[in-house]
Coordinates of C-alpha atoms in Angstrom, one line a residue:
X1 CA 63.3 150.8 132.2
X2 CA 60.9 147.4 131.5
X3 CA 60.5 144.7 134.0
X4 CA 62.9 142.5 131.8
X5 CA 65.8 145.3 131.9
X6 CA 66.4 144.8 135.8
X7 CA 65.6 141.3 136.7
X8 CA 68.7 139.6 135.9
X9 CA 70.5 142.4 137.9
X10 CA 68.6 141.7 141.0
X11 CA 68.7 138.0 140.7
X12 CA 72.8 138.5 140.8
X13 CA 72.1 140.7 144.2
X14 CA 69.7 138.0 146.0
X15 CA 71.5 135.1 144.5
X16 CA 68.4 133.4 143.7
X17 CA 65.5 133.0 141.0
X18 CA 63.3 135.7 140.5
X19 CA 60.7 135.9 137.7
X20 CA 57.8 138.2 136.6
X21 CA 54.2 137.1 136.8
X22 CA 51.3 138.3 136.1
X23 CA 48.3 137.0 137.7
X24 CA 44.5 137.8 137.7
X25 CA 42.6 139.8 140.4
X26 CA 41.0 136.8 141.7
X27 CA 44.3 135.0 142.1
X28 CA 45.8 137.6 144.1
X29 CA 42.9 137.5 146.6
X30 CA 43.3 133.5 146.5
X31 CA 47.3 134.3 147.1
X32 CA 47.0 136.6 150.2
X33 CA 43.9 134.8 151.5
X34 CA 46.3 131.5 151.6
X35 CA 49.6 132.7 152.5
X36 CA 51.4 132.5 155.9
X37 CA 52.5 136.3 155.4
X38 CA 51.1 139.0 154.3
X39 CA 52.2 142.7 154.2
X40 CA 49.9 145.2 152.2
X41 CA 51.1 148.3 153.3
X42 CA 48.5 151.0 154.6
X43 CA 46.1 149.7 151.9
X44 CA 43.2 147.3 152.4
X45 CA 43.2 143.8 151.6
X46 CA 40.8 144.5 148.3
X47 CA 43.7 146.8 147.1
X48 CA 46.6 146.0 145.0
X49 CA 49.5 148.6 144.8
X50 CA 53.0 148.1 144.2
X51 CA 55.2 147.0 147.2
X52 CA 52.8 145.0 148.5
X53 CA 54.0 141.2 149.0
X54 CA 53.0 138.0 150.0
X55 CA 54.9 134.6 151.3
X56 CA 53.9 131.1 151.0
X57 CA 55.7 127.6 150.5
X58 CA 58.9 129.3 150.4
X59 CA 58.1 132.1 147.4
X60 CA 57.6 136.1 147.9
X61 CA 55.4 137.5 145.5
X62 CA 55.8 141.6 145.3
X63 CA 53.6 143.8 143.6
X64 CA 55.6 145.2 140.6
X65 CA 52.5 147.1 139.0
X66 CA 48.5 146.6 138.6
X67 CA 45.6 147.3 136.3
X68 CA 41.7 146.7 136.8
X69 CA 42.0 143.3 135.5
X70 CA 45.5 141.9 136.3
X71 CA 48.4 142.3 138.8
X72 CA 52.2 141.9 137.4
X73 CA 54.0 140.1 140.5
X74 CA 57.8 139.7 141.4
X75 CA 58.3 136.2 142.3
X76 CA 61.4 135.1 144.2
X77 CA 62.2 132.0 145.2
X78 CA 64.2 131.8 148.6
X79 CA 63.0 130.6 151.7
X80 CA 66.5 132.8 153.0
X81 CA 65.3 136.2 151.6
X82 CA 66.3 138.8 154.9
X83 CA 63.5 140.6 156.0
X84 CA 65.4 144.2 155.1
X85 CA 65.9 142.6 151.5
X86 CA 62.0 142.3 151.2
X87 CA 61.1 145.9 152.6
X88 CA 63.8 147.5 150.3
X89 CA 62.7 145.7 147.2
X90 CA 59.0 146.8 148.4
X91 CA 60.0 150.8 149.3
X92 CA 62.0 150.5 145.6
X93 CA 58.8 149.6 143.5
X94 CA 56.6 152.1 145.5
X95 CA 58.8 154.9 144.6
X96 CA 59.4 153.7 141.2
X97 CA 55.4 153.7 140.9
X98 CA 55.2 157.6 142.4
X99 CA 57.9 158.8 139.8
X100 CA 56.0 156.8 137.2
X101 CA 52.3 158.8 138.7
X102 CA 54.5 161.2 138.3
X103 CA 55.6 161.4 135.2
X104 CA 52.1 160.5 133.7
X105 CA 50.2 163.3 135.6
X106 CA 53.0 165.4 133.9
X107 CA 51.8 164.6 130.6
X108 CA 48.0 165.2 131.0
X109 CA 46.2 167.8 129.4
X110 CA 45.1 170.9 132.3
X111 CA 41.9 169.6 131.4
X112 CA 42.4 165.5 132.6
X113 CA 44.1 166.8 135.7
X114 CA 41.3 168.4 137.0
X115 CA 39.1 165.8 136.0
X116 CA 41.1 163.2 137.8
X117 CA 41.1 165.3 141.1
X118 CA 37.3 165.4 140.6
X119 CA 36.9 161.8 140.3
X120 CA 39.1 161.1 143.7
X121 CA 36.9 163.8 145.0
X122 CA 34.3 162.4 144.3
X123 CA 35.2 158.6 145.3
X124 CA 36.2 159.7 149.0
X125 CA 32.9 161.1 149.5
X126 CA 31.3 158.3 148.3
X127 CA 33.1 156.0 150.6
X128 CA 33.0 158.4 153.9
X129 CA 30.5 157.9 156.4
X130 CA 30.1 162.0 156.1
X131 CA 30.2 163.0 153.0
X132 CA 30.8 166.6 151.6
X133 CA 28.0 167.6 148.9
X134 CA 29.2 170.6 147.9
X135 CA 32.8 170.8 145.8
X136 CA 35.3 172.0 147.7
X137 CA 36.4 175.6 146.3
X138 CA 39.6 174.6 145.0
X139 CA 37.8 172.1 142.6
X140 CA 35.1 174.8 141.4
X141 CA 38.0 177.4 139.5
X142 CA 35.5 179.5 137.0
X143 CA 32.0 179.8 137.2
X144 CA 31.0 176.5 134.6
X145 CA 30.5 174.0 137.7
X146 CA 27.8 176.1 139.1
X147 CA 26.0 176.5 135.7
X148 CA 22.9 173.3 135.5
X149 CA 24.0 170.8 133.3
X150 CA 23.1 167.0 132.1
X151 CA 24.2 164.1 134.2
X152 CA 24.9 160.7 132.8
X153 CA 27.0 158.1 134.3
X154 CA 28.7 155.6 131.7
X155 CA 29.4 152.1 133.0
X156 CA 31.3 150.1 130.0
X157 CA 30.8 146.1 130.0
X158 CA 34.8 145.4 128.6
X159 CA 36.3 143.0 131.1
X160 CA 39.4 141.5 130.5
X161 CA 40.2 144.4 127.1
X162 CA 41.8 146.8 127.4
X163 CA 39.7 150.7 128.0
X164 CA 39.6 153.5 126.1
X165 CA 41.6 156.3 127.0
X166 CA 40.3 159.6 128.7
X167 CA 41.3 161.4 125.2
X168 CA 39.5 159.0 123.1
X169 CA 36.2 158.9 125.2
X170 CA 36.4 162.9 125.2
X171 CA 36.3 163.6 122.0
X172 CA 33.5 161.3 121.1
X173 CA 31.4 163.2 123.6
X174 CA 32.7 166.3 121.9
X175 CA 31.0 165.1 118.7
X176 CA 27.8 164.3 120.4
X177 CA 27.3 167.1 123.0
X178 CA 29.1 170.3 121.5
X179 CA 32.8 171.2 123.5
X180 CA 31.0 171.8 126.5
X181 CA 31.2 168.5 127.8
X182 CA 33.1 167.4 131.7
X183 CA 34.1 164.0 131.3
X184 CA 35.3 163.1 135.3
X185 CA 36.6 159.1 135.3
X186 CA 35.3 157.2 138.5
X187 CA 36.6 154.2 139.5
X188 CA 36.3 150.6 137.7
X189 CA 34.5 150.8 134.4
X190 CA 32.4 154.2 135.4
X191 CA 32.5 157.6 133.6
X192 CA 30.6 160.6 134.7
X193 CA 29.3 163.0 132.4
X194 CA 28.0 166.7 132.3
X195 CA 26.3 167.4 129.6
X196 CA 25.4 171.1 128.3
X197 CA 21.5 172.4 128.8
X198 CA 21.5 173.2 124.9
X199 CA 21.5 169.5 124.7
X200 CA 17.8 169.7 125.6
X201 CA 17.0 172.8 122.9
X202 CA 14.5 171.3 120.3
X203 CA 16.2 172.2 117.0
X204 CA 12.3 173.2 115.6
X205 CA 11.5 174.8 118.4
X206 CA 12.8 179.1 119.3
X207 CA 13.6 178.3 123.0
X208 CA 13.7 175.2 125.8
X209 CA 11.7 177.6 127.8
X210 CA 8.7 176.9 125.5
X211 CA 8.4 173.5 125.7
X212 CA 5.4 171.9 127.9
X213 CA 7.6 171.3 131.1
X214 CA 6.3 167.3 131.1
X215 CA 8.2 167.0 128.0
X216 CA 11.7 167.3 130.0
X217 CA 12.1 163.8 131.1
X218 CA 11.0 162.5 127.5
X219 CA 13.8 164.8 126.1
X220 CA 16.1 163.2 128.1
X221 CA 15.5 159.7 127.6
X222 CA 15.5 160.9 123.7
X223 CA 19.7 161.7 124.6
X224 CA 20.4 159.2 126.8
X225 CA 19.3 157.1 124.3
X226 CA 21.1 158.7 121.2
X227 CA 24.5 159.0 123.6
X228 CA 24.2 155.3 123.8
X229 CA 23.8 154.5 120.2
X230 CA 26.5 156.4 119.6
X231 CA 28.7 155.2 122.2
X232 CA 27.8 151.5 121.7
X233 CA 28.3 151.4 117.9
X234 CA 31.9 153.7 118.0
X235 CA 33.5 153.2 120.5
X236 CA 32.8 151.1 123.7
X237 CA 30.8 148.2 122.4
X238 CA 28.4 146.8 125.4
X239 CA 27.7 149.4 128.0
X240 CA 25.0 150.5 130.3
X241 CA 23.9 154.8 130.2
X242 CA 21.9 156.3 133.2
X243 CA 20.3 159.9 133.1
X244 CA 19.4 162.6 135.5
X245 CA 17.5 165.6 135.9
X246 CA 19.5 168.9 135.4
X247 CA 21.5 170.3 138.5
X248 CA 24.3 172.3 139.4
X249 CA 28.0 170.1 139.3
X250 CA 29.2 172.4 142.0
X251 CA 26.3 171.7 144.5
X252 CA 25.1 167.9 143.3
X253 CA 27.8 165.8 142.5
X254 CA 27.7 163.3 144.8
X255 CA 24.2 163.3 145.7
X256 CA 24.1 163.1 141.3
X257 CA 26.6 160.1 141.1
X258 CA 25.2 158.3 144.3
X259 CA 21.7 158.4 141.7
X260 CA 22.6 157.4 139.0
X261 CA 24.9 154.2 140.6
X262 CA 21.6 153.4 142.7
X263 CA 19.8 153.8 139.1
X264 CA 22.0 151.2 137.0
X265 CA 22.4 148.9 140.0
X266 CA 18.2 148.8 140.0
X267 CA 18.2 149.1 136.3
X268 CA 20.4 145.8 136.0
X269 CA 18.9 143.8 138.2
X270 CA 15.1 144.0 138.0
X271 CA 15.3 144.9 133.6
X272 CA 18.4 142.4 132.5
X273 CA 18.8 143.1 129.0
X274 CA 18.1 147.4 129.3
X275 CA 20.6 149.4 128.5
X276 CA 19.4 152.9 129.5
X277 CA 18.1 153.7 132.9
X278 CA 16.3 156.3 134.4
X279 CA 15.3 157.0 137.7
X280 CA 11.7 158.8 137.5
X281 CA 10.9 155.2 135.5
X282 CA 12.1 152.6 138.6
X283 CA 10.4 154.4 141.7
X284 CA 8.8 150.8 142.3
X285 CA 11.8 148.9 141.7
X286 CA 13.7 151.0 144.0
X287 CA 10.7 150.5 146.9
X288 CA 11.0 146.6 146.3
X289 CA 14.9 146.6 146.9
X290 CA 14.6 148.3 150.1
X291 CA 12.0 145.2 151.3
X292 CA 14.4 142.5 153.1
X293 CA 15.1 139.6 150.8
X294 CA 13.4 137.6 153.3
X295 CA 10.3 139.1 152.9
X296 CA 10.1 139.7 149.1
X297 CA 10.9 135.7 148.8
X298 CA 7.9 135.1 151.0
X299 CA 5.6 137.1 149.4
X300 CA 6.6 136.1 145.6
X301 CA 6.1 131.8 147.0
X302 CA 2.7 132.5 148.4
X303 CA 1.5 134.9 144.8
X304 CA 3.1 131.8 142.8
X305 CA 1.1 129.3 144.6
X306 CA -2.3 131.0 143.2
X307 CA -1.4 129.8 139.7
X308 CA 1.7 129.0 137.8
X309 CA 0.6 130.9 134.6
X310 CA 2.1 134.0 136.0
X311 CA 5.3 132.8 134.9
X312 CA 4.9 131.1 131.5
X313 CA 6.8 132.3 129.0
X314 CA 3.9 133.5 126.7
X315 CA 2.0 135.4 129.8
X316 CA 5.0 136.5 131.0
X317 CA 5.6 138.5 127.5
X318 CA 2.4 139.7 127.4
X319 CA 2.1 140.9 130.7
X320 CA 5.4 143.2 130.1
X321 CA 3.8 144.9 127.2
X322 CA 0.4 145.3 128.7
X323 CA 2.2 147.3 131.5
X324 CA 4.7 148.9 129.2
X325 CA 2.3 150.2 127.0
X326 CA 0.4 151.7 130.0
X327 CA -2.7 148.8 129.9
X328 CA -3.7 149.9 126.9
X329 CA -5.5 147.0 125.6
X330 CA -5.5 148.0 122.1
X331 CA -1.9 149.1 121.7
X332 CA -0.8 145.5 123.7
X333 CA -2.8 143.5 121.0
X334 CA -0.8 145.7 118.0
X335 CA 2.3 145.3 119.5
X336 CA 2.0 141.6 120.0
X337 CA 0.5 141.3 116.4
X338 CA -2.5 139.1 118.0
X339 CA -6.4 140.1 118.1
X340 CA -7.9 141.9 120.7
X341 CA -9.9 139.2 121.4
X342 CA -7.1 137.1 122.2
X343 CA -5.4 139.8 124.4
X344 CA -8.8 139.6 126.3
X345 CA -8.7 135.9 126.5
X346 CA -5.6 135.8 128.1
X347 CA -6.0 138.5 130.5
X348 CA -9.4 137.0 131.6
X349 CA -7.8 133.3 131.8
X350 CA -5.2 135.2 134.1
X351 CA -8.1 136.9 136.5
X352 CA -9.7 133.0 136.6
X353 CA -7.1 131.5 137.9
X354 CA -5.4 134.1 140.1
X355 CA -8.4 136.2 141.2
X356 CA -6.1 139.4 140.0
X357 CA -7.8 142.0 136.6
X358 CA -4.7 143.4 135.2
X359 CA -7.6 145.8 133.7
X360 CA -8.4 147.1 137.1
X361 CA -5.4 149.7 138.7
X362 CA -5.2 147.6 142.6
X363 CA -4.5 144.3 140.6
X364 CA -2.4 146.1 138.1
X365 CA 0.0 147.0 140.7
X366 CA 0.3 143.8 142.5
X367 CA 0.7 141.6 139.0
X368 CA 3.7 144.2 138.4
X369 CA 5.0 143.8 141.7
X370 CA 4.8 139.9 141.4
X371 CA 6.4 140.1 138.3
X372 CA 9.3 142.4 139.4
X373 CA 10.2 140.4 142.0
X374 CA 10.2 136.8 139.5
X375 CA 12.2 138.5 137.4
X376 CA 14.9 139.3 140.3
X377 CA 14.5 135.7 142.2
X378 CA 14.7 133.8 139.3
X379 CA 18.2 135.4 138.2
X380 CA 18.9 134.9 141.9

C-alpha cells in the first residue's frame, strides 16, 4: 500500500490535516535541532528511521521512510494530537518498515544476504571501541573467506541520484574479475571488494610465482586502475578506487577496510583530483595527518615566509613532476616539454631564494613536505 492509499483514512481518524513530505537530510537535522520535542526512538540523533517524530509550532513530523539522501515525513497539523495517538502512529510505521525489511530480505539472492550480514559485521566493528578482527564463524560458511584475495574499496561520488543496485554493481565486477568476486555493501556510498589472486596472473607469463616479487604493488595499481576505468565509464560515473595488498577476508577484514577508508580519506585530501589510491604510495601523507593542525600550520607560515615562489602556479607544477618522476631531471624536462636547461634554471632559482636543492635527497624531502601540506591548507 503507497503513502497516498492511507492518508485520507487517517486524516478521517485524527480529524485533522495530514500530508506527506519529503525533506532533505540536512533539514531533518535543522527540524530536530529546532523543535520543542523530540522522540527518536533508541537511535541516535544522526539517524533517521521510521517512527521517529518531531513537534514544533504546533505540527508533528513522523518518519514514514528514509534513503541516504532524503527522509519522507508525516506531517500533521494539530496542536490537540494525544500523546497515545502519536506513539501508535510511530509503533504502526516501525512495524510497517520491519515487514517491508522483511519482505525485501525475502527476495534477495543467498548470495546478497550474506553479503549484507557481512557489511553490518563489518560496520559494528568499525564503530566499537573493541573490535573483533577475525569473522565470526557463522559468517565464514565454506573455506573461500580464508583463501588471500584482492581488496578494493569503492566509494561512488552520486549524491542526490539515485545508486546502482547490488545486482547491477555485481555483475559488472563479474565481467572484470572472473565469478569469483565478494561484493559486501558498507554504509553510504562504499562498496568493498574481494578480488580473486588470478587477477594478478600475467597472461604472458606461466605462473604469478615467477614474477620478481617488487612487481606485486605495480600489478596492482595496473587493476585498480583498469577496475576504475571500467567502473567510471559503465556504470557509476565519478568515483574514487583504493587497493590493498593480498590477505585472507576471514582474518583481515576490518583491519582491510579500516585501510583502505584511512587510504581514500588521505588520498582525497592531500591529491584532489586522484582517483586511485594506494597505501604503500601516501606513507608521508599519512605521517603529516597525524601532526596536530596546529603545528603543520605553523610550520607551512614560517617555510612560506623564505620565498613565495614555492607556491606559484608554474613552480608548483613543476615541482609535482620533478617528485613524481622520482627527481629525474631528464624525464621532468620531457614531461614538461621544456629544455633541460630550463628545468635547471628553475630549480636553481628555487635553491636561491629558499636555500632548499630539490636535487639534493634532505631538501627533497622537506620541499615535498611543504608542498603537501599547501596543498591541504590551501583547500582548507
Amino acid at each position: 500500500m503507497s503513502t497516498t492509499d492511507w492518508l485520507k483514512p487517517l486524516q478521517h481518524i485524527l480529524n485533522c490535516p495530514v500530508h506527506a513530505v519529503s525533506k532533505s537530510i540536512a533539514e531533518w537535522s535543522d527540524l530536530v535541532s529546532n523543535a520543542s520535542v523530540v522522540w527518536l526512538g533508541d537511535e541516535a540523533l544522526s539517524s533517521s528511521n521510521e517512527g521517529q517524530r518531531v513537534e514544533s509550532n504546533g505540527k508533528t513530523w513522523i518518519v514514514i521512510s528514509s534513503t541516504e539522501y532524503e527522509i519522507e515525513l508525516l506531517e500533521i497539523e494539530s496542536q490537540s494530537l494525544q500523546a497515545t495517538e502519536k506513539e501508535l502512529i510511530s509503533w504502526t510505521l516501525q512495524l510497517n518498515s520491519g515487514a517491508l525489511a522483511e519482505k525485501k530480505t525475502a527476495s534477495l539472492s543467498e548470495t546478497e544476504r550474506q553479503a549484507l550480514k557481512l557489511g553490518d559485521w563489518i560496520q559494528k566493528q568499525l564503530e566499537s571501541n573493541e573490535p573483533a578482527f577475525s569473522l565470526p564463524d557463522h559468517l565464514t560458511v565454506g573455506s573461500r573467506l580464508f583463501n588471500e584475495m584482492i581488496p578494493f574499496l569503492l566509494v561512488t561520488e552520486q549524491s542526490g541520484t539515485k545508486q546502482a543496485t547490488y545486482t547491477e554493481l555485481e555483475k559488472l565486477l563479474r565481467s572484470f574479475m572472473s565469478d569469483d568476486v565478494l561484493l559486501i555493501p558498507l554504509k553510504g556510498q562504499e562498496w568493498l571488494i574481494w578480488g580473486s589472486m588470478s587477477l594478478l596472473k600475467d597472461e604472458d607469463s606461466d605462473a604469478f610465482d615467477e614474477q620478481e616479487e617488487e612487481t606485486l604493488e605495480d600489478s596492482l595499481a595496473s587493476i585498480g586502475l583498469g577496475l576504475h576505468e571500467m567502473l567510471a565509464s559503465e556504470w557509476i560515473g565519478e568515483c574514487h578506487l583504493a587497493v590493498a595488498h593480498p590477505t585472507s577476508p576471514a582474518k583481515g577484514m576490518v583491519e582491510t577496510t579500516m585501510l583502505l577508508r584511512e587510504t581514500v580519506n588521505l588520498g582525497r585530501k592531500f591529491h584532489v583530483g586522484t582517483s586511485i589510491h594506494l597505501p604503500w604510495m601516501l606513507q608521508l601523507e599519512r605521517l603529516l595527518n597525524a601532526i596536530p593542525e596546529v603545528q603543520r600550520s605553523k610550520y607551512l607560515e614560517q617555510s612560506l615566509k623564505r620565498a613565495d615562489l614555492f607556491v606559484e602556479s608554474e613552480m608548483l607544477s613543476t615541482l609535482d613532476t620533478f617528485f613524481m618522476l622520482d627527481c629525474n631531471v631528464s624525464e621532468t624536462a620531457k614531461k614538461l616539454y621544456i629544455h633541460r636547461n630550463t628545468l635547471l634554471y628553475r630549480l636553481d632559482k628555487l635553491k636561491q631564494e629558499t636555500g632548499l636543492d630539490v636535487r639534493q635527497f634532505r631538501d627533497a624531502v622537506l620541499v615535498k613536505i611543504i608542498l603537501l601540506l599547501y596543498k591541504v591548507t590551501k583547500r582548507n
